[in-house]
Each structure stands twice: as C-alpha cells, then as structure tokens.
PDB file of C-alpha atoms in Angstrom:
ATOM      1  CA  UNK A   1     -34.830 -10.206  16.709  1.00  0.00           C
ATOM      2  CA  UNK A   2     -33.724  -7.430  13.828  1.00  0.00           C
ATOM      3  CA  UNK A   3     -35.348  -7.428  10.813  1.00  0.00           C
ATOM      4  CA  UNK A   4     -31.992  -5.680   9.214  1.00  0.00           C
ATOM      5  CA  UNK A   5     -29.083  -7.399   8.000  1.00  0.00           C
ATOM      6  CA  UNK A   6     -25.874  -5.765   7.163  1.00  0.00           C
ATOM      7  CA  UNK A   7     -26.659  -6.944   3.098  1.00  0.00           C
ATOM      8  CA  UNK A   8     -29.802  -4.392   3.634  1.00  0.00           C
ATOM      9  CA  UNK A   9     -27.987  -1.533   4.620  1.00  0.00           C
ATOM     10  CA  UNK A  10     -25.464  -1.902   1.948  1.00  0.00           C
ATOM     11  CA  UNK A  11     -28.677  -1.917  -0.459  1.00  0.00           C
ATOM     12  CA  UNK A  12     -30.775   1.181   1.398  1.00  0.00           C
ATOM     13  CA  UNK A  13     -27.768   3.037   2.785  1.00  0.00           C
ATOM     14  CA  UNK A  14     -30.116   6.354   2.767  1.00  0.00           C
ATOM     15  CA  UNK A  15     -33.377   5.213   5.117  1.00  0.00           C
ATOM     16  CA  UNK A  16     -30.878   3.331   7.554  1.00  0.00           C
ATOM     17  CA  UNK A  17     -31.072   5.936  10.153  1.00  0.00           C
ATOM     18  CA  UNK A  18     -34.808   5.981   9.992  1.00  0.00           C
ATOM     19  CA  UNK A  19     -35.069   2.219  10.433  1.00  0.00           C
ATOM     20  CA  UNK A  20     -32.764   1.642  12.998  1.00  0.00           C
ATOM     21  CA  UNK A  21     -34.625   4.485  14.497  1.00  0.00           C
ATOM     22  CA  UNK A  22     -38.060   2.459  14.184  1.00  0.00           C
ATOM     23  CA  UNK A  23     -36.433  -0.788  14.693  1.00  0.00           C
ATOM     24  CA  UNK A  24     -35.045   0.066  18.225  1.00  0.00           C
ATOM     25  CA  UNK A  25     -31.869  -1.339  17.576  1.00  0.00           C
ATOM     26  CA  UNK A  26     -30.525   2.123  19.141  1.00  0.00           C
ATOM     27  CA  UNK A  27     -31.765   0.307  22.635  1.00  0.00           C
ATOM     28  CA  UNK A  28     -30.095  -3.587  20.939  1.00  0.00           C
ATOM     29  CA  UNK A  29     -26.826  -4.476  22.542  1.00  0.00           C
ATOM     30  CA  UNK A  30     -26.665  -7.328  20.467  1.00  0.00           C
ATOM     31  CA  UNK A  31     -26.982  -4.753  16.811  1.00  0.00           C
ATOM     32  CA  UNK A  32     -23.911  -2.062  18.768  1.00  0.00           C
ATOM     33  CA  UNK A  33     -22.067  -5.140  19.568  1.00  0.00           C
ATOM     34  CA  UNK A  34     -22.697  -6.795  15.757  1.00  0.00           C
ATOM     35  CA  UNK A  35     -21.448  -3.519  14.228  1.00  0.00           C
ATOM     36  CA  UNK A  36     -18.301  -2.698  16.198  1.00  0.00           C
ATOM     37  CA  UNK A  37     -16.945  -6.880  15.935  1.00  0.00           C
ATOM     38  CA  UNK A  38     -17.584  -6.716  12.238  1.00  0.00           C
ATOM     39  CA  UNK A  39     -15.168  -3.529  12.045  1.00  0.00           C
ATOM     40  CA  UNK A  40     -12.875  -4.520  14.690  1.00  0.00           C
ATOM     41  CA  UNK A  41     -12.681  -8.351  13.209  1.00  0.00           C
ATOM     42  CA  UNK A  42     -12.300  -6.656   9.374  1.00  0.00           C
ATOM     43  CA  UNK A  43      -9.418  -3.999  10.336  1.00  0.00           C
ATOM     44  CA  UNK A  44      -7.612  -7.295  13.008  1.00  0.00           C
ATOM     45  CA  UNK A  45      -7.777 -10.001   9.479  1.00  0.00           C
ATOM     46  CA  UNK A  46      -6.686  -7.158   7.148  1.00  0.00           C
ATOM     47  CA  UNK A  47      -4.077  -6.730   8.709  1.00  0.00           C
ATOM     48  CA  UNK A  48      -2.932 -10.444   9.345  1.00  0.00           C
ATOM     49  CA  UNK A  49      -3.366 -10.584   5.424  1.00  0.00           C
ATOM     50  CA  UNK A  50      -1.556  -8.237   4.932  1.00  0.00           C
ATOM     51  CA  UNK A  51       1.183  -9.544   7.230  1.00  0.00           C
ATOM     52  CA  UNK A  52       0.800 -13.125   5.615  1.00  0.00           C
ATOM     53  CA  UNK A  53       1.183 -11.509   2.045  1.00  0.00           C
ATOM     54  CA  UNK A  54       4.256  -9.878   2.743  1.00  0.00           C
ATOM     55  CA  UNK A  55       6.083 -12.930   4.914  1.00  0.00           C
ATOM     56  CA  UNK A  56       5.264 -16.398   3.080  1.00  0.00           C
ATOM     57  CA  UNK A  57       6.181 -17.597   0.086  1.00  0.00           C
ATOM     58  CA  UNK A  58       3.527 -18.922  -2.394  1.00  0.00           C
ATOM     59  CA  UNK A  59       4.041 -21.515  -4.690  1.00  0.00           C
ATOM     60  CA  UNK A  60       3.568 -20.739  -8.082  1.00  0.00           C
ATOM     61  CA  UNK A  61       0.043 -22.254  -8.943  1.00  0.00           C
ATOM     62  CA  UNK A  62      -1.392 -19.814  -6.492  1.00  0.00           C
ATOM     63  CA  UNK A  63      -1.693 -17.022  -9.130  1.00  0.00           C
ATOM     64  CA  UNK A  64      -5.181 -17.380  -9.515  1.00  0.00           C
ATOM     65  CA  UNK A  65      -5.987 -17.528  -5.899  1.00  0.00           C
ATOM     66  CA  UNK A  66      -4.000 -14.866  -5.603  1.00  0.00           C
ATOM     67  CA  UNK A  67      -5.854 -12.905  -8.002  1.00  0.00           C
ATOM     68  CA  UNK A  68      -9.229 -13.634  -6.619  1.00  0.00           C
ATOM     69  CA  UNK A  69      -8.115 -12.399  -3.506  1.00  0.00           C
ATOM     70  CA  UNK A  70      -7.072  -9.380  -5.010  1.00  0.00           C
ATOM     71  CA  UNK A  71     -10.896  -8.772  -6.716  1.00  0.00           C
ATOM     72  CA  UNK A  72     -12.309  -9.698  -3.114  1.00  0.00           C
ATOM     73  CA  UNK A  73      -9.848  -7.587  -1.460  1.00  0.00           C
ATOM     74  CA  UNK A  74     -10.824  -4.655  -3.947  1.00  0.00           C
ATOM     75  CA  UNK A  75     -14.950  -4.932  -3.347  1.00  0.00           C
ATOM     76  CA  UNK A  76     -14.621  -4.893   0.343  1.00  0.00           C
ATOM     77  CA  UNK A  77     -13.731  -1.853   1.010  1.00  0.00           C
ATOM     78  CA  UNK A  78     -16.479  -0.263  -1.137  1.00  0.00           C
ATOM     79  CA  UNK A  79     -19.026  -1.782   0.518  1.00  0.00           C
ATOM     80  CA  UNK A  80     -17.507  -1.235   3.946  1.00  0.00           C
ATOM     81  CA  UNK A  81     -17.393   2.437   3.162  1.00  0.00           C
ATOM     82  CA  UNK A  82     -21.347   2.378   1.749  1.00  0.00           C
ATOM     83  CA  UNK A  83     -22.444   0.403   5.200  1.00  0.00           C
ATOM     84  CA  UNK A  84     -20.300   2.285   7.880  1.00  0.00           C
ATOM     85  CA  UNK A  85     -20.733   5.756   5.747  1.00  0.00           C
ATOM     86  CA  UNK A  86     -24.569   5.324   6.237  1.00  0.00           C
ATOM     87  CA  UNK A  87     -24.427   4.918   9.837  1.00  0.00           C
ATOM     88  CA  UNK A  88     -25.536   8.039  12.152  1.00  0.00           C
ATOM     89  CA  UNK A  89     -22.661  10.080  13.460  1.00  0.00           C
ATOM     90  CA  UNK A  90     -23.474   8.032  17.019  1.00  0.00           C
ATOM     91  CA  UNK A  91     -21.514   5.135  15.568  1.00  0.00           C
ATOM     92  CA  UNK A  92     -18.432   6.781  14.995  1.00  0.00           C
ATOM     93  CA  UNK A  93     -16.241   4.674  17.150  1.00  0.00           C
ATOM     94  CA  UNK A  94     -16.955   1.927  14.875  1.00  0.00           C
ATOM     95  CA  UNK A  95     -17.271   4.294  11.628  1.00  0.00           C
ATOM     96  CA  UNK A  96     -13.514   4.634  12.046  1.00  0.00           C
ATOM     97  CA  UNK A  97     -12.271   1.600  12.541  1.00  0.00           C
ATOM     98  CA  UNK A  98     -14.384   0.682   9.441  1.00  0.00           C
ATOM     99  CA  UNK A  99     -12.765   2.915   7.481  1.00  0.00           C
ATOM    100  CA  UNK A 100      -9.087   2.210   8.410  1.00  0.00           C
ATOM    101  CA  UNK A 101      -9.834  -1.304   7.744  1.00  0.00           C
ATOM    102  CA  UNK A 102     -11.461  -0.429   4.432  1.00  0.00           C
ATOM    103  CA  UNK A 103      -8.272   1.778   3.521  1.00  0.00           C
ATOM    104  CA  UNK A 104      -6.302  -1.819   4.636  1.00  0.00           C
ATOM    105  CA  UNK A 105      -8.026  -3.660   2.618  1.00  0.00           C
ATOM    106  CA  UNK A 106      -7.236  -1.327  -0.529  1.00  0.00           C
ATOM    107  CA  UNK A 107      -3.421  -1.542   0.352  1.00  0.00           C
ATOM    108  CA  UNK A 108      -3.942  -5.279   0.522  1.00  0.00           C
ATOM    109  CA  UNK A 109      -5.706  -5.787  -2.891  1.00  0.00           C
ATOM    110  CA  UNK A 110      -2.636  -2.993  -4.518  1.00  0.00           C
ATOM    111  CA  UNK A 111       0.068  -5.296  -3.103  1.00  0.00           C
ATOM    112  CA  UNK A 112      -1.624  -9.030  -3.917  1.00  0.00           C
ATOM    113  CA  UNK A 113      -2.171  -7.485  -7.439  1.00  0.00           C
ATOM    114  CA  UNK A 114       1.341  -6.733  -7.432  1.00  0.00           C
ATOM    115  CA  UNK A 115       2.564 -10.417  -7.219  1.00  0.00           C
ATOM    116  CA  UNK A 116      -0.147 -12.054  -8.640  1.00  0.00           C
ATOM    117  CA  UNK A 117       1.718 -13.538 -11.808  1.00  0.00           C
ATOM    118  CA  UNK A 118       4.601 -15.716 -11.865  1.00  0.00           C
ATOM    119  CA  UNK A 119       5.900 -12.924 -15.011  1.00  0.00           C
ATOM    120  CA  UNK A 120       5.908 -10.670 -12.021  1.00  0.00           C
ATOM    121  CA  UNK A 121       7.458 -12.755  -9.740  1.00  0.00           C
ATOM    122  CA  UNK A 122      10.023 -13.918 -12.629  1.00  0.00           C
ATOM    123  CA  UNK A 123      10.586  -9.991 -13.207  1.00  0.00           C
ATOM    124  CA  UNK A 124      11.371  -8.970  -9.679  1.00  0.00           C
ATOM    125  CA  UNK A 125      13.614 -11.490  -9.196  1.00  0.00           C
ATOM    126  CA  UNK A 126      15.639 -10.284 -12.452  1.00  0.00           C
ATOM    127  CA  UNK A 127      15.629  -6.997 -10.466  1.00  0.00           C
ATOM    128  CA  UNK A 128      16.983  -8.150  -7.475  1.00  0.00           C
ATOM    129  CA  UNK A 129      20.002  -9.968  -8.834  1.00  0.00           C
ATOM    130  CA  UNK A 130      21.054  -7.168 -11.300  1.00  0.00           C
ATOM    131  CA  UNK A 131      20.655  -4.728  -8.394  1.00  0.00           C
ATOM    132  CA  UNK A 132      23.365  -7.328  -6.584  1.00  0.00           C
ATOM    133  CA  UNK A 133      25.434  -7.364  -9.744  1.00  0.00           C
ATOM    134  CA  UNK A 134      25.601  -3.460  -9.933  1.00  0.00           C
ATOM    135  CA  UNK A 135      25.389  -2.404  -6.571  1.00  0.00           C
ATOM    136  CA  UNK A 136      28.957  -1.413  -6.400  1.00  0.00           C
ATOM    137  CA  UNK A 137      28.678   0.431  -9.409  1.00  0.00           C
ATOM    138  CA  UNK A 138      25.435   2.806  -7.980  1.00  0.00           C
ATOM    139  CA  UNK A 139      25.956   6.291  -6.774  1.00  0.00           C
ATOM    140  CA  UNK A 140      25.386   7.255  -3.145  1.00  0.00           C
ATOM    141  CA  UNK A 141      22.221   9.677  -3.167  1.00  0.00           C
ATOM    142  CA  UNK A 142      24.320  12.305  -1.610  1.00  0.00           C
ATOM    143  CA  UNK A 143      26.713  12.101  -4.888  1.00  0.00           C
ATOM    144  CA  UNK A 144      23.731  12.023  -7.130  1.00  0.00           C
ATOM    145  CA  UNK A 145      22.784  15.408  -9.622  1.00  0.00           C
ATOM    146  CA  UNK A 146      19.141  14.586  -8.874  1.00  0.00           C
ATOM    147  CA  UNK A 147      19.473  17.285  -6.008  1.00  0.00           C
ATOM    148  CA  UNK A 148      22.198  19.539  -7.269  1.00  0.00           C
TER     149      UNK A 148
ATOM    150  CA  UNK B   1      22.746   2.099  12.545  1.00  0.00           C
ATOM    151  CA  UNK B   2      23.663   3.683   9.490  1.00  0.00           C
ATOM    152  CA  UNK B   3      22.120   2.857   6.149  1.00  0.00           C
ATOM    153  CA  UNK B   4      24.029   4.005   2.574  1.00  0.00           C
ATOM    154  CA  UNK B   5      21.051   4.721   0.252  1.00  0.00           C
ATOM    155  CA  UNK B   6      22.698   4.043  -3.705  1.00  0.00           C
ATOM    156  CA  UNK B   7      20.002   5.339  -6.319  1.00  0.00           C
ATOM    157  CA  UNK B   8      19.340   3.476  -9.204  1.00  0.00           C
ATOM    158  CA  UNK B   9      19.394   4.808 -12.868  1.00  0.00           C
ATOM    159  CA  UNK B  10      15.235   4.407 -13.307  1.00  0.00           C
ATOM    160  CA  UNK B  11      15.012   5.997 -10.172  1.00  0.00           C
ATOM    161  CA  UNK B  12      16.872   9.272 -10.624  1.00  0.00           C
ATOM    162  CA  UNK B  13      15.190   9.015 -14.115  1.00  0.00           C
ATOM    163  CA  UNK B  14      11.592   8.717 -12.949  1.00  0.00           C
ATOM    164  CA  UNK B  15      12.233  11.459  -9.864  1.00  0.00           C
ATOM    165  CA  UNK B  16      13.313  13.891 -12.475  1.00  0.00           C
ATOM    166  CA  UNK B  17      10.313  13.647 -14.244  1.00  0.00           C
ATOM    167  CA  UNK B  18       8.392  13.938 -11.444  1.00  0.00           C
ATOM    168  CA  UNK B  19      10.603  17.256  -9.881  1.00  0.00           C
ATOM    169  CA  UNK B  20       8.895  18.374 -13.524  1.00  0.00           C
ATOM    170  CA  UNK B  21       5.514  17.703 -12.385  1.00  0.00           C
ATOM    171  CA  UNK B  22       5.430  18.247  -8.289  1.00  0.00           C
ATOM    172  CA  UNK B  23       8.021  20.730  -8.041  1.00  0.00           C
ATOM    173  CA  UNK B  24       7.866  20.503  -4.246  1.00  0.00           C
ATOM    174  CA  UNK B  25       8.461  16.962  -4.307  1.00  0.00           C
ATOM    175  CA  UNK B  26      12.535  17.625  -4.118  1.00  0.00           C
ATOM    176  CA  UNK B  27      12.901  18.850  -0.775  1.00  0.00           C
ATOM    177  CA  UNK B  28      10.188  16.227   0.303  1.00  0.00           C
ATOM    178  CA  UNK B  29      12.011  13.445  -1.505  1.00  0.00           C
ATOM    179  CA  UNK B  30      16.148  14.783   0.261  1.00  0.00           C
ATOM    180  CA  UNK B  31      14.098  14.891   3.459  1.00  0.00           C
ATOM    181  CA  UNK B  32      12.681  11.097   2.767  1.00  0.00           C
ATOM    182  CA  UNK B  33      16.071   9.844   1.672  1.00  0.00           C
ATOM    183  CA  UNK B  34      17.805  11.412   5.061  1.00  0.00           C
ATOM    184  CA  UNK B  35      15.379   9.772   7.204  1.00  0.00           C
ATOM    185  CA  UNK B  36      16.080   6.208   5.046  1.00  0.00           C
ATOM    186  CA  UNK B  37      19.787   6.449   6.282  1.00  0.00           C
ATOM    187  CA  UNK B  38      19.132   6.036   9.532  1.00  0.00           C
ATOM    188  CA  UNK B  39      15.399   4.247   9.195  1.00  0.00           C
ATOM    189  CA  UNK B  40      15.613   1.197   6.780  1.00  0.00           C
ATOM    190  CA  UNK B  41      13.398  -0.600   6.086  1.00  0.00           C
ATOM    191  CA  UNK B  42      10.317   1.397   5.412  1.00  0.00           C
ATOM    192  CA  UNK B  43       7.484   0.319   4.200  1.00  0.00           C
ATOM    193  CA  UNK B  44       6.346  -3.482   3.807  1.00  0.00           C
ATOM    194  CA  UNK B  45       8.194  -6.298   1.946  1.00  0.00           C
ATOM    195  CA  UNK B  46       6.676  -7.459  -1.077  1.00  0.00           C
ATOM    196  CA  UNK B  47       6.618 -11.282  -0.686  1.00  0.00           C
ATOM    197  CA  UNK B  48       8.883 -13.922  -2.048  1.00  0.00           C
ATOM    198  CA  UNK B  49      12.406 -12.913  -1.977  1.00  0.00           C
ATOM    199  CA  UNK B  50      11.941 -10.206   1.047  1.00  0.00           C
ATOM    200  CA  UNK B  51      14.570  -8.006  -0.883  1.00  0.00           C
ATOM    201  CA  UNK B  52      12.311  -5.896  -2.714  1.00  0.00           C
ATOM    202  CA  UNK B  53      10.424  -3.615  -0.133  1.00  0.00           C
ATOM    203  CA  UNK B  54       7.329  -1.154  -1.249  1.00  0.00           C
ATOM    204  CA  UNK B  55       6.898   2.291   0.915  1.00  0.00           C
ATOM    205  CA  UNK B  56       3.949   4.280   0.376  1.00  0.00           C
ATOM    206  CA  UNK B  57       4.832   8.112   0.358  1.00  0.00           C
ATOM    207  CA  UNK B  58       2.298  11.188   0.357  1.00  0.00           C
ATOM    208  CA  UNK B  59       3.549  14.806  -1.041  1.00  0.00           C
ATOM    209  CA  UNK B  60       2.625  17.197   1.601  1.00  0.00           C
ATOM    210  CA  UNK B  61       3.261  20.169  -0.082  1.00  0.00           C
ATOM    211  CA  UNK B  62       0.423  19.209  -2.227  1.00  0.00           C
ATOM    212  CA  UNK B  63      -1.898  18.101  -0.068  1.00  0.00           C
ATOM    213  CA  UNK B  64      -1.527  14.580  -1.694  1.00  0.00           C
ATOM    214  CA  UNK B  65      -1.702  11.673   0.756  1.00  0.00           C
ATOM    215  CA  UNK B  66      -0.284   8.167   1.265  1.00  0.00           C
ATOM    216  CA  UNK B  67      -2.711   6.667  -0.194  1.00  0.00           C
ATOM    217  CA  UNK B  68      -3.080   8.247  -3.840  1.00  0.00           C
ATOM    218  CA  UNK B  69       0.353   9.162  -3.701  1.00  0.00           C
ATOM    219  CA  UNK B  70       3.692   7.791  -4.292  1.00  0.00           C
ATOM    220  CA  UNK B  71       5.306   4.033  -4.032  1.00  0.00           C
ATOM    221  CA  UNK B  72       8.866   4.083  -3.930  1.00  0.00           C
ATOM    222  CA  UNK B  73      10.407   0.098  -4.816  1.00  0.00           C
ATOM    223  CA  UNK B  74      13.332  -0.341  -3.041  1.00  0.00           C
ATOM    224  CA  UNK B  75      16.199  -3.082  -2.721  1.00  0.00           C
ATOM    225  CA  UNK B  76      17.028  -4.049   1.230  1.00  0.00           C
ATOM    226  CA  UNK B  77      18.660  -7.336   2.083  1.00  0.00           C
ATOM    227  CA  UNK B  78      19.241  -6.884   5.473  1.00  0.00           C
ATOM    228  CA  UNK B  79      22.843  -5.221   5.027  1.00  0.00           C
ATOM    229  CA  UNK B  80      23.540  -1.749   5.465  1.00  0.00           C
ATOM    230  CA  UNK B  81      22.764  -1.364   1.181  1.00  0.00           C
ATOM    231  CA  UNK B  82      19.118   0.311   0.734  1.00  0.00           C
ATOM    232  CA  UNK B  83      18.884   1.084  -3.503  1.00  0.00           C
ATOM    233  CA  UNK B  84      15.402   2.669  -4.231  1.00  0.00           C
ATOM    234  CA  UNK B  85      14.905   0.990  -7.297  1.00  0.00           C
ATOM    235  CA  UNK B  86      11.735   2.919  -8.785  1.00  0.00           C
ATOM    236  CA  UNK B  87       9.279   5.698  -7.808  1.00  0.00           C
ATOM    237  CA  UNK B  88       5.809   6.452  -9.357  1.00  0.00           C
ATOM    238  CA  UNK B  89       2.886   8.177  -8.793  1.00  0.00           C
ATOM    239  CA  UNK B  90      -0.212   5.999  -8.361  1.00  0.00           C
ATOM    240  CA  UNK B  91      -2.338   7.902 -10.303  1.00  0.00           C
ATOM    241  CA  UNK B  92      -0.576   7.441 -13.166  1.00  0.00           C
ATOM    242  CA  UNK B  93       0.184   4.484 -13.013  1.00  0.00           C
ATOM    243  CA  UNK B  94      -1.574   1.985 -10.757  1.00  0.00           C
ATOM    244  CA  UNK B  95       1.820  -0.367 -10.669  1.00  0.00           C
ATOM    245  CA  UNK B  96       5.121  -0.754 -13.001  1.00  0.00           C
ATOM    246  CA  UNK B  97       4.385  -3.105 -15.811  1.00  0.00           C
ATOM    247  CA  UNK B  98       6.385  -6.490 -16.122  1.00  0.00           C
ATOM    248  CA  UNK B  99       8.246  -4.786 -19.247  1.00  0.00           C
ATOM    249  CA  UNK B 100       9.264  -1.613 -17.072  1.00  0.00           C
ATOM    250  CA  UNK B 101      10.491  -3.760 -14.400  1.00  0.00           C
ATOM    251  CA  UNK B 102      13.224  -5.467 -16.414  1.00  0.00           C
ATOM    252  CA  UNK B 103      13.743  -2.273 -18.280  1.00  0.00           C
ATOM    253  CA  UNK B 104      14.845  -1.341 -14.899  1.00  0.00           C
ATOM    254  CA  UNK B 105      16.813  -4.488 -14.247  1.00  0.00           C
ATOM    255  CA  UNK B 106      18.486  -3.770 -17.551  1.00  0.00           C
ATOM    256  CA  UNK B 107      19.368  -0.023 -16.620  1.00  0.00           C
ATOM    257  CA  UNK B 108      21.261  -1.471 -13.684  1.00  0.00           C
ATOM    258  CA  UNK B 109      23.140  -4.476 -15.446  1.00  0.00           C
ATOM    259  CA  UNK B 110      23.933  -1.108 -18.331  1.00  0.00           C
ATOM    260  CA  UNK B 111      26.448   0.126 -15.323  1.00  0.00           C
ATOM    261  CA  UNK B 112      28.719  -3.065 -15.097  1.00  0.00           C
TER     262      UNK B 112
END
C-alpha cells in the first residue's frame, strides 16, 4: 500500500513531511495506526525491560548478552528520536510517547551497562556486605558536618 | 514509616566536592535526604542482590534535569537502614569504576 517504511524515514528524516504529504498516508489508517503501536509497543517493552533488569537475577555467563543489550538499548533511542523528531507537529500524540520511550530506553542501556560484568557484580557485592559490617558505625545524616 | 538515612564516608566525600561545584545543590540535597526518611526506596534496584538501589536526581536550581544529572547509590534491605553509598554527576562520570566501588567498600570497612 505505502511505499515508506519506517527504515526510510530514519534515512530522509527532512522530505518526510513532503512524502507523506504526496503519499496520502495523512488519509491511511493503517500508517496513524503503524506509528502510534510502534511508540506505544517501544515505551510498554522498555519498560518491562527495565522492570526485568532490575528484579531477576542473571547468571553469570550472561555478561555478554548483557552487554549487547546495552549497545542495542543505546542505538534505539537515537533513531527513535531521528524518526518521531521528523514527523509533522500533527503526530504529536505519538511524538511523545516516542520520546519518553526513547528517554526509557537510555535509562535502560545506563543501568544494563552498570551490571554488565561479573567485576561489577563481584564489586557491589563487596559493597553491600561492608556497608552491613559498618552500618552501626555510620553517622545519621542529621549528625553529619556535610550540612553544618 | 520512618526511615534512618546513615551517610557513608564516599558519600559525604563526593557531596562536598560537589557543594564546591553546584553550590545550590546543599539545600536541594537536605531537602532530598528529608523526603528519603519518610520515602525509601527511591529510585530502581539495581539487579542481583536488590540491596543496592540507584535514584536518578536533577538540580533544579540549575536547571539540570534527571536525566544528565545526578545518581545517588544507595544501600536498602528492606529494614528501616537507607545508607546512600555514593553520589556523582553523570557528566562527569558516566558510572563509578569497579576500582572506586571497592574504594568505597574499603572507606566503610576503615570505620570498624
């Protein structure tokens, strides 16, 4: 029916308004409905990621998966932001959603990075149990001289 | 519920220095660690052990959002304890280092 993918607007952000214009996708239900699932479905598995990330525990030879999902997790909003940023003001409904999931995805790709290596793993866990050792032994805030 | 908020070492170290450089950032930062005693968690846990929680935190004074701004590491374990652990600004440094980490773990076992 369209002769525009989603790959071609990421590639010719600048003439998009002109050819959806001469395309007639303005009058498609099938393009509106293509462009607000693809930012509702990004923002809704962002966050289940995100979820997922922070509640399971991954066994140690997922490092490297981890760490592609990281580098995927880092190029998706980019190109969410060149596609959604190039559509006319008309599609703002779906502009913002894009965006919010793009921002998402950026938190996403910060904390996958963050536990990506078993050193790092190794490391927090040395944190945790010498914050359990010395917990007794920490100031309350409200004693501290960082706000005196 | 009541939360008691215990600062570590590397924190109070690293908030100084950045008192230095956001000067605004102290008011900010008492009204962030009121809100924590009656709040915790905040923020998301970073996965594994579910102890060590990450909060994202803007500067409003200068106009610095959640996003670019600051991540504050914290230690919550489900008890009334919440111990920020480490603060940074992103800019500066995208995430602590493996080596700063235990340097912090180190600072804490320095108390006993």
């Amino acid at each position: 029916m369209t002769a525009i993918t989603f790959d071609d607007m990421a590639i010719e952000p600048i003439s998009l308004e002109r050819r959806i214009d001469r395309l007639k996708l303005l009058t498609s239900y099938s393009f509106w409905a293509e462009v607000i699932a693809l930012a509702d479905g990004s923002l809704e598995l962002v966050r289940e990621m995100r979820g997922c990330v922070a509640s399971c525990t991954m066994p140690a030879h997922f490092d490297a998966c981890l760490t592609r999902t990281a580098q995927a997790a880092t190029s998706i909003p980019v190109k969410t932001r060149k596609i959604y940023g190039s559509l006319p003001w008309y599609f703002w409904f779906a502009k913002r959603k894009a965006f919010q999931a793009a921002d998402e995805w950026e938190d996403l790709a910060e904390d996958l990075s963050f536990i990506a290596t078993a050193e790092r793993r190794k490391s927090l866990d040395s944190l945790v149990q010498a914050v359990q050792a010395a917990k007794d032994k920490l100031p309350s805030w409200r004693d501290s001289d960082l706000f005196q | 519920m009541t939360f008691t908020v215990k600062l570590s070492p590397t924190f109070e170290r690293q908030a100084k220095a950045l008192f230095a450089k956001f000067p605004a950032l102290k008011s900010e930062l008492h009204e962030y660690l009121t809100v924590l005693e009656s709040q915790a968690p905040r923020g998301e846990q970073v996965q594994r052990h579910r102890m060590i929680w990450k909060d994202r935190l803007g500067i409003k004074a200068h106009q610095i959002g959640k996003r670019g701004g600051l991540r504050v590491l914290m230690y919550f374990d489900g008890s009334s304890l919440v111990c920020p652990l480490m603060i940074y600004y992103k800019p500066d440094l995208s995430q602590p280092t493996d080596k700063e980490i235990r340097a912090a773990a180190s600072e804490l076992l320095e108390l006993l």
